[in-house]
mmCIF file of C-alpha atoms and ligand atoms in Angstrom:
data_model
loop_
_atom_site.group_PDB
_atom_site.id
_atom_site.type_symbol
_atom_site.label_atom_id
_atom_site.label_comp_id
_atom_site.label_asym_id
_atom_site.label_seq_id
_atom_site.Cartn_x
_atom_site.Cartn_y
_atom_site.Cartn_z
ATOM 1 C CA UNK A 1 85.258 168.171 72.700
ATOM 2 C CA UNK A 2 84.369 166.434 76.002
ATOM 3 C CA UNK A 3 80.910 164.051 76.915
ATOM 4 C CA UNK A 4 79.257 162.203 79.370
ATOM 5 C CA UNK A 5 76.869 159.470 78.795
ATOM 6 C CA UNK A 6 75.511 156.816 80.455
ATOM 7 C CA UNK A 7 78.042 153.826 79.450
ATOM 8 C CA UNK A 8 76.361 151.923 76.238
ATOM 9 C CA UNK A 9 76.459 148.273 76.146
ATOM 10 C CA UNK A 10 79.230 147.649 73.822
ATOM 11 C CA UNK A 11 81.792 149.470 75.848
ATOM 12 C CA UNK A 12 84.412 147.546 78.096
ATOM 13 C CA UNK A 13 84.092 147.903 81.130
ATOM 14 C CA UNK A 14 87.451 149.466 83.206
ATOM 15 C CA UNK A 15 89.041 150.456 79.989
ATOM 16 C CA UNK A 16 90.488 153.196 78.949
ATOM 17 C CA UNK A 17 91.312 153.635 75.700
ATOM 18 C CA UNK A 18 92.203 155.780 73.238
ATOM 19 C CA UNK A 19 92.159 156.295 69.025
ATOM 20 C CA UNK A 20 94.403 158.173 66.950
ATOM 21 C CA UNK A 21 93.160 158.590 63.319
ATOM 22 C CA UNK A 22 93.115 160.679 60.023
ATOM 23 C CA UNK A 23 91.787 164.250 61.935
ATOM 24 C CA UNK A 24 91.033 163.646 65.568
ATOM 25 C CA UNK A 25 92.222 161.453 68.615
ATOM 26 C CA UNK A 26 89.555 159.994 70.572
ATOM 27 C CA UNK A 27 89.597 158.426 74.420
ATOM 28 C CA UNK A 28 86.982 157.111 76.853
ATOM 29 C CA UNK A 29 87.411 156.146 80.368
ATOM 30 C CA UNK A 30 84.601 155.086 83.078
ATOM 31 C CA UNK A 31 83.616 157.355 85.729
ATOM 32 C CA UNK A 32 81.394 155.982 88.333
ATOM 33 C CA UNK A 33 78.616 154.084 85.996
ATOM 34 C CA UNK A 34 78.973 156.847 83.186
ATOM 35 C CA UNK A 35 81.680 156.751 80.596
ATOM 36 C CA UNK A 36 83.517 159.837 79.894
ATOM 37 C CA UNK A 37 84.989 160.764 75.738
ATOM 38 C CA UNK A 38 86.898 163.198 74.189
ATOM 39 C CA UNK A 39 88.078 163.855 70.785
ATOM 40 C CA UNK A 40 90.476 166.394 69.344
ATOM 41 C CA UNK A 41 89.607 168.477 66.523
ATOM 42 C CA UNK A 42 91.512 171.605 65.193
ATOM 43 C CA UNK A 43 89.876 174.189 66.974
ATOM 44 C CA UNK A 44 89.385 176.724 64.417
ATOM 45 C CA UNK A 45 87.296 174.731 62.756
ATOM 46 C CA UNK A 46 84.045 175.795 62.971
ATOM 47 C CA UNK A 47 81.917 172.742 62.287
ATOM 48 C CA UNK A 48 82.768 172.535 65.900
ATOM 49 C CA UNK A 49 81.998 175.570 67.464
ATOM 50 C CA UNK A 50 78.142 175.811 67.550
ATOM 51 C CA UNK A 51 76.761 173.602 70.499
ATOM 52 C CA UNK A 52 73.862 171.608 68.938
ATOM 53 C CA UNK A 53 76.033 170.921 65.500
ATOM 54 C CA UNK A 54 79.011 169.448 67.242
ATOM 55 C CA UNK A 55 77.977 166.008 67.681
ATOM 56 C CA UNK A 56 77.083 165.238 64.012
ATOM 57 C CA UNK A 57 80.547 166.574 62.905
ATOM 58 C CA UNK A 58 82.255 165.035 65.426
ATOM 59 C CA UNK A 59 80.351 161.543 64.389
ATOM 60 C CA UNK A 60 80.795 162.057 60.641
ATOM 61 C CA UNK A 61 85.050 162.926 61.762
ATOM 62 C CA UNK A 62 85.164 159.378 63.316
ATOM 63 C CA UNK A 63 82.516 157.889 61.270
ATOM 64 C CA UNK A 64 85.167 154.850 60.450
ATOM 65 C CA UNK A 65 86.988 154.687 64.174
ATOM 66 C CA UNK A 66 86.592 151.428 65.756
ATOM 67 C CA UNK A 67 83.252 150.615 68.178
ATOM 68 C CA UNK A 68 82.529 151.592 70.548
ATOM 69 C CA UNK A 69 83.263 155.085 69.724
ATOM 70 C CA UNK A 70 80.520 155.629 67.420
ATOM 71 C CA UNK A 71 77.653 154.413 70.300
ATOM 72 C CA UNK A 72 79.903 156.664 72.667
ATOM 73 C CA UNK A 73 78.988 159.738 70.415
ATOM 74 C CA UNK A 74 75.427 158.921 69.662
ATOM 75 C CA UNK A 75 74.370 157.668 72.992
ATOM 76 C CA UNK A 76 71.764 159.958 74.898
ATOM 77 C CA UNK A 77 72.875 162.291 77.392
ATOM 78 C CA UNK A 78 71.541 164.993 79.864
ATOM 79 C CA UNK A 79 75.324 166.357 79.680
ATOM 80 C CA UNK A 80 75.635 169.146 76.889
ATOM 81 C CA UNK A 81 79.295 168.104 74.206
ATOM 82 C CA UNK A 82 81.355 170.762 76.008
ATOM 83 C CA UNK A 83 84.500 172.646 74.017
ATOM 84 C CA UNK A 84 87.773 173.638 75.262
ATOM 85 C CA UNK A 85 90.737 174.745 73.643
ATOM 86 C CA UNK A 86 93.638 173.268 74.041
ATOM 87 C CA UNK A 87 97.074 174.968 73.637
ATOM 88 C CA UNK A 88 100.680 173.432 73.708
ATOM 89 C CA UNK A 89 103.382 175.268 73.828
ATOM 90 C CA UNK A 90 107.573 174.808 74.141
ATOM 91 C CA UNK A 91 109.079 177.784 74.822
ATOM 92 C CA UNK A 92 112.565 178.408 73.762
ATOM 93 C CA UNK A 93 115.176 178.046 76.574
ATOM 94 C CA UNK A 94 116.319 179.640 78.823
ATOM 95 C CA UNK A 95 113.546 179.186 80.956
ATOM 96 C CA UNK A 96 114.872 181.265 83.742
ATOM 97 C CA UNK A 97 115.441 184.801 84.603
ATOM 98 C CA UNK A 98 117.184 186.542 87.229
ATOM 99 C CA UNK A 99 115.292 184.458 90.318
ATOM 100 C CA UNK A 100 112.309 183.421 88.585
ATOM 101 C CA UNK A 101 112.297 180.193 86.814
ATOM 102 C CA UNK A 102 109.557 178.117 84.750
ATOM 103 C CA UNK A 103 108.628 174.828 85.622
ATOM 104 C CA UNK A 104 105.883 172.398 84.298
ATOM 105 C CA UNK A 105 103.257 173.777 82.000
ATOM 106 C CA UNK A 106 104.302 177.206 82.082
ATOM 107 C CA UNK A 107 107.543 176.013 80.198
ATOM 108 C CA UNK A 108 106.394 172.618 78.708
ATOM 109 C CA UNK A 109 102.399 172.400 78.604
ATOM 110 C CA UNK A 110 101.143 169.370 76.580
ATOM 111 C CA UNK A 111 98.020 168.175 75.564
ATOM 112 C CA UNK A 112 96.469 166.499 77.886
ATOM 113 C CA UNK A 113 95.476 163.008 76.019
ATOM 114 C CA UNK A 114 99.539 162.573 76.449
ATOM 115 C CA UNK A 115 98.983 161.880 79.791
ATOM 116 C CA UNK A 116 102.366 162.926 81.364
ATOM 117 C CA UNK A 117 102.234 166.504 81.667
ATOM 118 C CA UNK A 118 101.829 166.323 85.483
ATOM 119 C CA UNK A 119 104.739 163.959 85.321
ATOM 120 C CA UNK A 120 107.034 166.115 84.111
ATOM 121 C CA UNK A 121 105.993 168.958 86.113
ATOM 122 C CA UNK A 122 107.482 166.880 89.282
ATOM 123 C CA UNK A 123 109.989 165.876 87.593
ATOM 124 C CA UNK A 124 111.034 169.394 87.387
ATOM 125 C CA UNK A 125 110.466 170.149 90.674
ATOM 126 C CA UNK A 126 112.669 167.387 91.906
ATOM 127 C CA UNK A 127 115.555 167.744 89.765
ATOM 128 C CA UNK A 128 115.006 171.980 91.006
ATOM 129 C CA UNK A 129 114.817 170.450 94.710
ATOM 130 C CA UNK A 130 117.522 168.748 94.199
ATOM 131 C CA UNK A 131 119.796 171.632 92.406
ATOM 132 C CA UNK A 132 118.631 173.753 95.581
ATOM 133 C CA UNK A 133 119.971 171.373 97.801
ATOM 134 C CA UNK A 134 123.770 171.306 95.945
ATOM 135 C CA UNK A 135 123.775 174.619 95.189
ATOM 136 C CA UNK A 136 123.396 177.981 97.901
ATOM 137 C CA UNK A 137 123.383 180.326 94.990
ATOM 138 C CA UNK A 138 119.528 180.388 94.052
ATOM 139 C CA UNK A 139 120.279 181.611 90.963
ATOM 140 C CA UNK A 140 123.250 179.475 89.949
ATOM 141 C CA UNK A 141 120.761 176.658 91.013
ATOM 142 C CA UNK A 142 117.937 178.203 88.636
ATOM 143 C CA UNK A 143 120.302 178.258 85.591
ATOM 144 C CA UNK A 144 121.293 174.531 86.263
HETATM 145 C C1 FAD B 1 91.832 167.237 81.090
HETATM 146 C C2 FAD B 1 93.299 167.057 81.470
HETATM 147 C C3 FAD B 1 93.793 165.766 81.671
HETATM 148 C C4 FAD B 1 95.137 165.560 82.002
HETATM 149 N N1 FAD B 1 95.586 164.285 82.229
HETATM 150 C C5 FAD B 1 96.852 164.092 82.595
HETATM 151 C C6 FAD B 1 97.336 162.779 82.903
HETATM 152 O O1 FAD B 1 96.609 161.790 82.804
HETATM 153 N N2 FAD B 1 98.633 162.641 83.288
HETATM 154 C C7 FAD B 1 99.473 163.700 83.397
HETATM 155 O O2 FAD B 1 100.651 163.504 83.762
HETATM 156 N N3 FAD B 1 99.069 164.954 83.110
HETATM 157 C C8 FAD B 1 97.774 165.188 82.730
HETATM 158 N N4 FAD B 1 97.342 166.454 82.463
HETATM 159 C C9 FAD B 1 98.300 167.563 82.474
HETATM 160 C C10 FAD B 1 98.553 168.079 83.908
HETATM 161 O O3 FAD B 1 97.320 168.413 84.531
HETATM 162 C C11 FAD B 1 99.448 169.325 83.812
HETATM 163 O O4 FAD B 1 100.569 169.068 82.981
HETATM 164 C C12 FAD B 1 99.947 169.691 85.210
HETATM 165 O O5 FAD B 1 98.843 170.031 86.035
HETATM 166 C C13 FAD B 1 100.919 170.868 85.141
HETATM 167 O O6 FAD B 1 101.260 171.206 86.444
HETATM 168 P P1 FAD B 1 101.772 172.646 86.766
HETATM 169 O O7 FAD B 1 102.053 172.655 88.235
HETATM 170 O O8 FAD B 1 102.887 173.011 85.818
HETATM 171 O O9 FAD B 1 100.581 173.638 86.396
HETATM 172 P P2 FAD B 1 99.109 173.700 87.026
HETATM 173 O O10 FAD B 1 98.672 172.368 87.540
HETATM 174 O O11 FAD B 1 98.281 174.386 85.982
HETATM 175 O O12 FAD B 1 99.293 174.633 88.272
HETATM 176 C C14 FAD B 1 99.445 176.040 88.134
HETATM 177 C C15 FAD B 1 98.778 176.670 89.340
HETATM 178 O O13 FAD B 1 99.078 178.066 89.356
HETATM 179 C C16 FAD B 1 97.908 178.769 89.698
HETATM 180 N N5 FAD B 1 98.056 180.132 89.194
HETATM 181 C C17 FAD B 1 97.949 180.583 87.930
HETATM 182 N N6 FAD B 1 98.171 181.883 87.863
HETATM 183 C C18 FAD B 1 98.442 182.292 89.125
HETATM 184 C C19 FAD B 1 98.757 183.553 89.706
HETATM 185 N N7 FAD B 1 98.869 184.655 88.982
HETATM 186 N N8 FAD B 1 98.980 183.597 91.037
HETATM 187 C C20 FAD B 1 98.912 182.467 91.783
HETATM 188 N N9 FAD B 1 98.609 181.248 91.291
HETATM 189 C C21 FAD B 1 98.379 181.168 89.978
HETATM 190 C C22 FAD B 1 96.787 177.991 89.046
HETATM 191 O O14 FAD B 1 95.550 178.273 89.671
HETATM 192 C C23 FAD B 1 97.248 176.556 89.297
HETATM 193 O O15 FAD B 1 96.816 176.064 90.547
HETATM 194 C C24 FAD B 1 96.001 166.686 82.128
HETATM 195 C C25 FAD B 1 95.505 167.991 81.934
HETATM 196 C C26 FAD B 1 94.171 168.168 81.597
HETATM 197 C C27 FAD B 1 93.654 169.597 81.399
#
């Protein structure tokens, strides 16, 4: 679940921050003069899946999270609570085949309130760069 709202008095401002409780993590960050949430919910769950019923089950999931989360959630906002599913996966290795090879989210994806899934997808293409370089054989350089 994602909002925008104008930013309420009680939040700091240039902070982002983020909440991990019983059932859902929540983070805010500023953008321009608005502030920005999220919160993760299973997303089967279908208190979640009808539009106008999301924001009183998502207050009542973090009714006892920290302020200013609660003000984030109730503040008024021309922005509708928007849903997306979120999927993480780690596939088994080998992540290579022949001359095609997986690299970053296609192998690895995490969810993005980790905050380092773009950083690992460089990482991977560095250390491939760099196997490239050492190694003439593409696909020798895949496998390694
Ligand atoms: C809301 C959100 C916040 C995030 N915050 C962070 C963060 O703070 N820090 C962080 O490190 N990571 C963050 N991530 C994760 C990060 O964005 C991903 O891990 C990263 O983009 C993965 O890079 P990638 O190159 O593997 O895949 P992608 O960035 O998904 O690139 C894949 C590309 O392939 C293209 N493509 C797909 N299919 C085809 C096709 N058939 N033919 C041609 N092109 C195709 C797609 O259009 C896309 O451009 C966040 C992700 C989200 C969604």
């Amino acid at each position: 679940m994602h909002g925008t709202v104008p930013t309420p008095a009680d939040v700091p401002a240039g902070v982002y921050r983020q909440t991990w409780g019983p059932g859902a993590k929540f983070g805010f960050y500023p953008v321009r003069d608005a502030t920005c949430w999220y919160c993760t919910v299973k997303a089967s769950d279908p208190r979640f899946i009808d539009e106008p019923a999301r924001k009183d089950a998502i207050r009542a999931r973090v009714a006892t999270y920290p302020p200013p989360i609660v003000s984030l959630i109730g503040a008024p906002s021309e922005h509708p609570i928007t849903r997306a599913i979120i999927a993480t996966h780690d596939l088994e290795k080998p992540w290579v085949h022949g001359r095609i090879g997986l690299l970053g989210d296609a192998a690895h994806a995490l969810a993005p309130h980790l905050g380092q899934g773009a950083g690992q997808a460089m990482e991977d293409a560095v250390v491939l760069a760099e196997c490239l370089r050492t190694n003439p054989d593409v696909i020798a350089a895949l496998r390694e």
